[in-house]
Short mmCIF file of C-alpha atoms and ligand atoms in Angstrom, two decimals:
data_model
loop_
_atom_site.label_atom_id
_atom_site.label_comp_id
_atom_site.label_asym_id
_atom_site.label_seq_id
_atom_site.Cartn_x
_atom_site.Cartn_y
_atom_site.Cartn_z
CA ALA A 1 0.03 -0.02 0.25
CA ALA A 2 1.11 3.39 -0.45
CA ARG A 3 2.79 5.46 2.27
CA ASN A 4 0.99 8.94 2.00
CA LYS A 5 0.74 11.51 5.05
CA GLU A 6 -2.84 11.95 3.88
CA ASP A 7 -3.62 8.59 3.55
CA LEU A 8 -3.85 7.50 7.15
CA ARG A 9 -5.16 4.54 8.60
CA SER A 10 -6.97 4.32 11.78
CA PRO A 11 -5.10 4.82 14.82
CA ILE A 12 -5.60 2.32 17.60
CA CYS A 13 -6.82 3.33 20.97
CA CYS A 14 -6.95 1.65 24.26
CA ILE A 15 -8.79 2.66 27.19
CA LEU A 16 -6.51 1.89 30.64
CA GLY A 17 -6.97 2.51 34.00
CA HIS A 18 -8.13 1.24 37.48
CA VAL A 19 -11.46 -0.84 38.19
CA ASP A 20 -14.40 1.22 38.11
CA THR A 21 -13.00 4.14 37.01
CA GLY A 22 -15.82 4.35 34.04
CA LYS A 23 -13.73 2.87 31.34
CA THR A 24 -16.65 0.86 29.46
CA LYS A 25 -19.33 3.53 30.58
CA LEU A 26 -17.54 6.18 28.37
CA LEU A 27 -17.58 3.97 25.86
CA ASP A 28 -21.05 2.93 26.20
CA LYS A 29 -21.73 6.81 25.85
CA ILE A 30 -19.90 7.01 22.72
CA ARG A 31 -21.35 4.12 21.20
CA GLN A 32 -24.93 4.74 22.70
CA THR A 33 -24.71 1.19 23.92
CA ASN A 34 -24.99 -0.59 27.50
CA VAL A 35 -22.76 -3.09 27.94
CA GLN A 36 -21.26 -2.32 31.19
CA GLU A 37 -24.63 -2.97 33.13
CA GLY A 38 -24.52 -6.42 31.29
CA GLU A 39 -21.22 -7.43 32.96
CA ALA A 40 -21.13 -10.14 35.31
CA GLY A 41 -20.77 -7.64 38.84
CA GLY A 42 -20.01 -4.67 36.78
CA ILE A 43 -16.55 -5.93 36.03
CA THR A 44 -14.82 -5.92 32.55
CA GLN A 45 -13.35 -9.42 32.30
CA GLN A 46 -11.76 -9.16 28.61
CA ILE A 47 -10.49 -7.13 25.94
CA GLY A 48 -13.33 -5.58 23.66
CA ALA A 49 -12.67 -3.69 20.48
CA THR A 50 -14.95 -1.22 18.67
CA TYR A 51 -14.47 0.27 15.25
CA PHE A 52 -15.90 4.01 15.17
CA PRO A 53 -16.06 5.27 11.45
CA VAL A 54 -15.20 8.93 10.90
CA ASP A 55 -18.49 9.89 10.31
CA ALA A 56 -20.00 8.24 13.75
CA ILE A 57 -16.96 10.59 15.20
CA LYS A 58 -18.08 13.78 13.55
CA THR A 59 -21.61 13.53 15.25
CA LYS A 60 -20.15 13.13 18.44
CA THR A 61 -17.72 16.29 18.31
CA ALA A 62 -19.93 19.03 17.03
CA ASP A 63 -16.98 21.45 15.62
CA GLY A 64 -17.38 22.15 12.11
CA LYS A 65 -14.28 23.42 11.77
CA GLN A 66 -12.27 20.31 12.88
CA GLU A 67 -10.36 18.84 9.91
CA TYR A 68 -10.58 14.61 9.66
CA LYS A 69 -7.50 12.88 8.22
CA ILE A 70 -8.37 9.41 9.81
CA PRO A 71 -10.89 7.11 8.23
CA GLY A 72 -11.82 6.08 11.92
CA LEU A 73 -10.55 4.90 15.31
CA LEU A 74 -10.26 1.54 16.67
CA VAL A 75 -11.10 1.43 20.55
CA ILE A 76 -9.99 -1.18 22.94
CA ASP A 77 -11.51 -1.46 26.16
CA THR A 78 -9.61 -3.45 29.12
CA PRO A 79 -10.31 -4.68 32.26
CA GLY A 80 -9.12 -2.49 35.49
CA HIS A 81 -9.41 -5.32 38.15
CA GLU A 82 -5.69 -6.00 39.58
CA SER A 83 -5.93 -9.82 38.31
CA PHE A 84 -5.90 -8.96 34.59
CA THR A 85 -2.44 -7.25 34.48
CA ASN A 86 -2.05 -9.31 31.16
CA LEU A 87 -4.82 -8.19 29.45
CA ARG A 88 -3.68 -4.71 30.13
CA SER A 89 -0.19 -5.32 28.80
CA ARG A 90 -1.54 -6.78 25.90
CA GLY A 91 -4.32 -4.10 25.28
CA SER A 92 -1.30 -1.42 25.57
CA SER A 93 0.75 -3.29 23.33
CA LEU A 94 -1.44 -2.93 20.54
CA CYS A 95 -2.32 0.35 20.46
CA ASN A 96 -0.97 3.94 19.18
CA ILE A 97 -2.37 6.11 21.69
CA ALA A 98 -4.42 5.59 25.06
CA ILE A 99 -6.92 7.19 27.07
CA LEU A 100 -5.93 6.32 31.17
CA VAL A 101 -9.34 6.97 32.91
CA VAL A 102 -8.76 8.31 36.63
CA ASP A 103 -11.83 8.70 38.88
CA ILE A 104 -11.69 12.59 39.78
CA MET A 105 -12.95 11.50 43.19
CA HIS A 106 -10.08 9.07 43.69
CA GLY A 107 -7.28 10.50 42.03
CA LEU A 108 -4.45 8.15 41.19
CA GLU A 109 -4.73 4.29 42.12
CA PRO A 110 -3.02 1.18 41.95
CA GLN A 111 -3.72 -0.22 38.35
CA THR A 112 -3.71 3.88 37.42
CA LEU A 113 0.16 3.41 38.01
CA GLU A 114 0.37 0.06 36.49
CA SER A 115 -1.13 1.62 33.56
CA LEU A 116 1.11 4.47 33.53
CA ARG A 117 4.04 2.08 33.58
CA LEU A 118 3.09 0.28 30.64
CA LEU A 119 2.34 3.23 28.81
CA ARG A 120 5.84 4.80 29.51
CA ASP A 121 7.45 1.46 28.80
CA ARG A 122 6.33 1.46 25.38
CA LYS A 123 6.16 5.47 25.01
CA THR A 124 2.77 5.68 24.00
CA PRO A 125 1.03 8.77 23.91
CA PHE A 126 -1.75 8.95 26.09
CA ILE A 127 -4.35 11.69 27.37
CA VAL A 128 -5.95 11.49 30.89
CA ALA A 129 -9.74 11.26 31.32
CA LEU A 130 -10.75 12.91 34.60
CA ASN A 131 -14.19 11.11 34.80
CA LYS A 132 -16.93 11.17 37.31
CA ILE A 133 -17.17 15.03 37.42
CA ASP A 134 -20.76 14.81 37.92
CA ARG A 135 -20.21 13.13 41.42
CA MET A 136 -18.93 16.43 42.71
CA TYR A 137 -21.55 17.52 45.26
CA GLY A 138 -23.79 20.43 43.45
CA TRP A 139 -22.71 19.64 40.10
CA GLN A 140 -25.64 20.88 37.75
CA PRO A 141 -25.35 18.55 34.41
CA THR A 142 -25.92 19.91 30.81
CA PRO A 143 -25.98 16.52 28.84
CA ASP A 144 -23.27 16.12 26.00
CA ASN A 145 -22.10 19.39 26.76
CA ASP A 146 -18.44 20.85 26.11
CA PHE A 147 -16.42 20.81 29.42
CA GLN A 148 -15.39 24.42 29.84
CA SER A 149 -18.93 25.67 29.16
CA SER A 150 -20.35 23.11 31.77
CA LEU A 151 -17.91 24.25 34.34
CA ALA A 152 -18.77 27.99 33.74
CA LYS A 153 -22.58 27.22 34.84
CA GLN A 154 -21.53 25.72 38.19
CA SER A 155 -21.46 27.31 41.34
CA ARG A 156 -18.42 28.84 42.88
CA ALA A 157 -18.13 25.94 45.47
CA VAL A 158 -18.12 23.39 42.99
CA GLN A 159 -15.82 25.16 40.66
CA ARG A 160 -13.87 25.41 43.64
CA GLU A 161 -14.12 21.82 44.22
CA PHE A 162 -13.04 20.96 40.94
CA GLU A 163 -9.95 23.52 41.18
CA ASP A 164 -8.90 21.51 44.06
CA ARG A 165 -9.37 18.02 43.00
CA THR A 166 -7.39 18.73 39.78
CA GLN A 167 -4.63 20.19 42.08
CA LYS A 168 -4.17 17.14 43.46
CA THR A 169 -4.35 15.12 40.70
CA ILE A 170 -1.82 17.04 38.90
CA LEU A 171 0.63 16.82 41.92
CA ALA A 172 0.07 13.32 42.18
CA PHE A 173 1.27 12.95 38.36
CA ALA A 174 4.10 15.03 39.25
CA GLU A 175 5.37 12.39 42.04
CA GLN A 176 5.27 10.29 38.82
CA GLY A 177 7.46 12.37 36.96
CA LEU A 178 4.67 13.73 34.69
CA ASN A 179 3.63 17.44 33.75
CA ALA A 180 -0.05 16.90 33.88
CA VAL A 181 -2.23 19.94 32.65
CA LEU A 182 -5.52 20.73 31.75
CA TYR A 183 -5.65 20.24 28.03
CA TYR A 184 -7.15 23.68 27.09
CA ASP A 185 -4.19 25.38 29.08
CA ASN A 186 -1.61 22.49 27.06
CA LYS A 187 0.60 24.42 24.97
CA ASN A 188 3.15 21.76 24.49
CA PHE A 189 1.59 18.45 23.74
CA ALA A 190 4.86 16.82 23.39
CA ARG A 191 5.98 17.65 27.02
CA ASN A 192 2.52 17.81 28.49
CA VAL A 193 0.04 15.23 29.49
CA SER A 194 -3.44 16.62 28.59
CA LEU A 195 -6.37 16.26 31.59
CA VAL A 196 -9.96 16.14 29.77
CA PRO A 197 -12.50 16.52 32.68
CA THR A 198 -15.51 13.94 31.86
CA SER A 199 -18.58 12.43 32.80
CA ALA A 200 -19.69 9.03 31.38
CA ILE A 201 -23.16 9.70 32.80
CA THR A 202 -24.11 13.01 31.56
CA GLY A 203 -21.54 12.94 28.68
CA GLU A 204 -20.14 16.25 29.32
CA GLY A 205 -16.51 16.55 28.28
CA VAL A 206 -16.69 13.50 25.89
CA PRO A 207 -16.72 15.56 22.80
CA ASP A 208 -13.71 17.31 24.16
CA MET A 209 -12.24 13.92 24.60
CA ILE A 210 -12.67 12.77 21.35
CA MET A 211 -11.59 16.07 19.72
CA LEU A 212 -8.64 15.46 21.74
CA LEU A 213 -7.78 12.17 20.90
CA VAL A 214 -8.49 13.02 16.97
CA ASN A 215 -6.09 15.88 17.12
CA LEU A 216 -3.40 14.22 18.75
CA THR A 217 -3.00 11.45 16.74
CA GLN A 218 -3.39 13.59 13.87
CA GLU A 219 -0.76 16.02 14.62
CA ARG A 220 1.72 13.73 16.35
CA MET A 221 1.36 10.37 15.21
CA SER A 222 1.01 10.90 11.16
CA ASP A 223 4.38 8.77 10.39
CA ARG A 224 3.25 5.77 12.37
CA LEU A 225 -0.73 5.80 11.02
CA MET A 226 0.27 5.57 7.39
CA TYR A 227 -0.43 2.26 5.64
CA LEU A 228 1.75 -0.42 6.08
CA SER A 229 1.48 -3.45 3.38
CA GLU A 230 2.55 -6.28 5.88
CA LEU A 231 -0.13 -7.48 8.34
CA GLU A 232 0.13 -6.96 12.18
CA CYS A 233 -2.49 -8.64 13.73
CA THR A 234 -3.44 -10.32 16.94
CA VAL A 235 -6.10 -12.48 18.33
CA LEU A 236 -8.11 -10.75 21.01
CA GLU A 237 -10.87 -13.38 21.91
CA VAL A 238 -11.90 -16.96 20.88
CA LYS A 239 -15.55 -17.63 21.03
CA VAL A 240 -18.04 -20.08 19.72
CA ILE A 241 -20.91 -18.24 17.99
CA GLU A 242 -23.88 -20.99 17.11
CA GLY A 243 -24.10 -21.55 13.20
CA LEU A 244 -20.28 -20.20 13.06
CA GLY A 245 -18.47 -22.49 15.00
CA THR A 246 -15.61 -21.35 17.12
CA THR A 247 -14.56 -17.75 15.89
CA ILE A 248 -11.84 -15.67 16.64
CA ASP A 249 -12.08 -11.92 17.20
CA ILE A 250 -14.55 -9.49 18.31
CA SER A 251 -17.27 -7.05 17.00
CA ALA A 252 -20.32 -7.43 14.70
CA TYR A 253 -20.46 -9.80 11.52
CA VAL A 254 -20.21 -7.96 8.74
CA HIS A 255 -18.65 -9.61 5.42
CA HIS A 256 -15.59 -8.25 3.89
CA LYS A 257 -13.74 -8.86 0.92
CA GLU A 258 -10.98 -7.10 2.03
CA VAL A 259 -9.92 -5.11 5.32
CA LYS A 260 -7.67 -1.99 5.26
CA ALA A 261 -5.96 -1.57 8.34
CA ALA A 262 -6.72 -1.23 12.22
CA LEU A 263 -9.93 -3.10 12.13
CA GLY A 264 -11.63 -5.64 14.45
CA VAL A 265 -12.35 -8.42 12.14
CA LYS A 266 -14.12 -11.68 13.20
CA ILE A 267 -12.35 -14.82 11.44
CA VAL A 268 -14.42 -18.15 10.83
CA ALA A 269 -11.97 -21.10 9.88
CA PRO A 270 -11.97 -24.84 10.79
CA ASP A 271 -9.45 -25.60 13.65
CA LEU A 272 -9.87 -22.17 15.45
CA GLU A 273 -10.88 -24.03 18.79
CA LYS A 274 -6.81 -24.28 19.34
CA ALA A 275 -6.48 -20.56 18.81
CA ILE A 276 -5.11 -18.78 21.64
CA ALA A 277 -6.13 -15.30 22.41
CA GLY A 278 -2.85 -12.61 22.52
CA SER A 279 -1.26 -14.54 19.67
CA ARG A 280 0.04 -13.05 16.55
CA LEU A 281 -1.51 -13.44 13.26
CA LEU A 282 0.40 -14.48 10.50
CA VAL A 283 -0.01 -14.72 6.48
CA VAL A 284 1.39 -17.66 4.98
CA GLY A 285 2.64 -16.44 1.80
CA PRO A 286 4.03 -18.40 -1.38
CA ASP A 287 7.50 -18.12 -0.48
CA ASP A 288 7.15 -18.99 3.29
CA ASP A 289 7.86 -22.11 5.30
CA GLU A 290 4.63 -22.84 7.41
CA ASP A 291 6.59 -24.70 9.53
CA GLU A 292 8.60 -21.81 10.80
CA LEU A 293 6.02 -19.32 10.66
CA MET A 294 4.14 -21.79 13.12
CA ASP A 295 7.16 -22.15 15.27
CA GLU A 296 7.40 -18.68 15.49
CA VAL A 297 3.78 -17.97 16.73
CA MET A 298 4.28 -20.66 19.36
CA SER A 299 7.30 -19.12 20.58
CA ASP A 300 5.47 -15.78 21.82
P1 GTP B 1 -13.67 -2.03 34.90
O1 GTP B 1 -13.54 -2.46 33.45
O2 GTP B 1 -14.21 -3.31 35.71
O3 GTP B 1 -12.33 -1.74 35.55
O4 GTP B 1 -14.49 -0.85 35.21
P2 GTP B 1 -14.62 0.25 34.48
O5 GTP B 1 -13.60 1.37 34.39
O6 GTP B 1 -15.20 0.03 32.98
O7 GTP B 1 -16.16 1.04 35.07
P3 GTP B 1 -17.52 0.97 34.29
O8 GTP B 1 -17.94 1.48 33.29
O9 GTP B 1 -17.52 -0.26 35.08
O10 GTP B 1 -18.32 2.08 35.43
C1 GTP B 1 -18.01 1.49 37.07
C2 GTP B 1 -19.12 2.08 37.84
O11 GTP B 1 -18.88 3.71 37.72
C3 GTP B 1 -20.53 1.74 37.33
O12 GTP B 1 -21.31 2.07 38.12
C4 GTP B 1 -20.94 3.41 36.21
O13 GTP B 1 -22.40 3.48 36.09
C5 GTP B 1 -20.13 4.25 37.30
N1 GTP B 1 -19.66 5.23 36.51
C6 GTP B 1 -18.94 5.29 35.38
N2 GTP B 1 -18.95 6.71 34.73
C7 GTP B 1 -19.17 7.32 35.82
C8 GTP B 1 -19.43 8.65 35.76
O14 GTP B 1 -18.65 9.65 34.80
N3 GTP B 1 -20.30 9.45 36.94
C9 GTP B 1 -20.97 8.61 37.67
N4 GTP B 1 -21.72 9.33 38.60
N5 GTP B 1 -20.63 7.24 37.39
C10 GTP B 1 -19.78 6.75 36.90
MG1 MG B 2 -15.04 -1.91 32.23
NA1 NA B 3 -16.76 -2.10 36.32
#
């Protein structure tokens, strides 16, 4: 495929954070779904991928001036429960960019710090969603509003609580050696981590978060988002679907003749019972030795 700065593939974005900070709920808000309430004990136990085509993103951001160069965004949800370090590690290894979700009422928690380590080890750019702003006492919601105009409508006491909690979070990030700033004060995306206040319940700040992701990927990562001709693929999930047998991977069943990069794809094929989530997917070409490639996958 051609390598062209104007022809970018969809970035892969991973959502990481401590348990119950609202990762799945934020995705539910964007998708207009209700996955979170269907989860056992409200706990995510697997990696899930959702593809947002650019047209779906546009309807969520409501800014006519925004220019879109990416065809869409593939978002990977991960569990925050402490026992799923392996899934967080797998999710973060797949992504170009990440959203680290922090509960504004709790600040940085153990799995926030673990997620931070994963992101720094892989030098993955990320933004921080300071979620659950609606839980601040006296918060008056304006559904799906942009954050700054919502904040302007709050009482002085709520604004002060917000400033207080934000300062504490900034301090906690500083203790981890990171410069965190509210995204609208961020003048240097390469040096500072952007904080975007959100509520997955009222939708406030969610348009800001999406805009920030789109801008960050387009401005800072276009080199890494140009199409590559080699396949880079990982098995996310192995599951049995009636009528299809054992399938691998995720998302709704759509029949494709050809797929362009960064899509969640469901594969139906014989012998998939033996597929293992987390392993790589390789393509056997005419000049390849199948046994050699098999050894390569097994060595992971
Ligand atoms: P794990 O995947 O299990 O780590 O949790 P999660 O980070 O995906 O959090 P989840 O979406 O399961 O939300 C946890 C709880 O917090 C649920 O009861 C949500 O309804 C609630 N919640 C999430 N976001 C918000 C928010 O912005 N405001 C309020 N008030 N509650 C929220
Ligand atoms: Mg979840
Ligand atoms: Na949860």
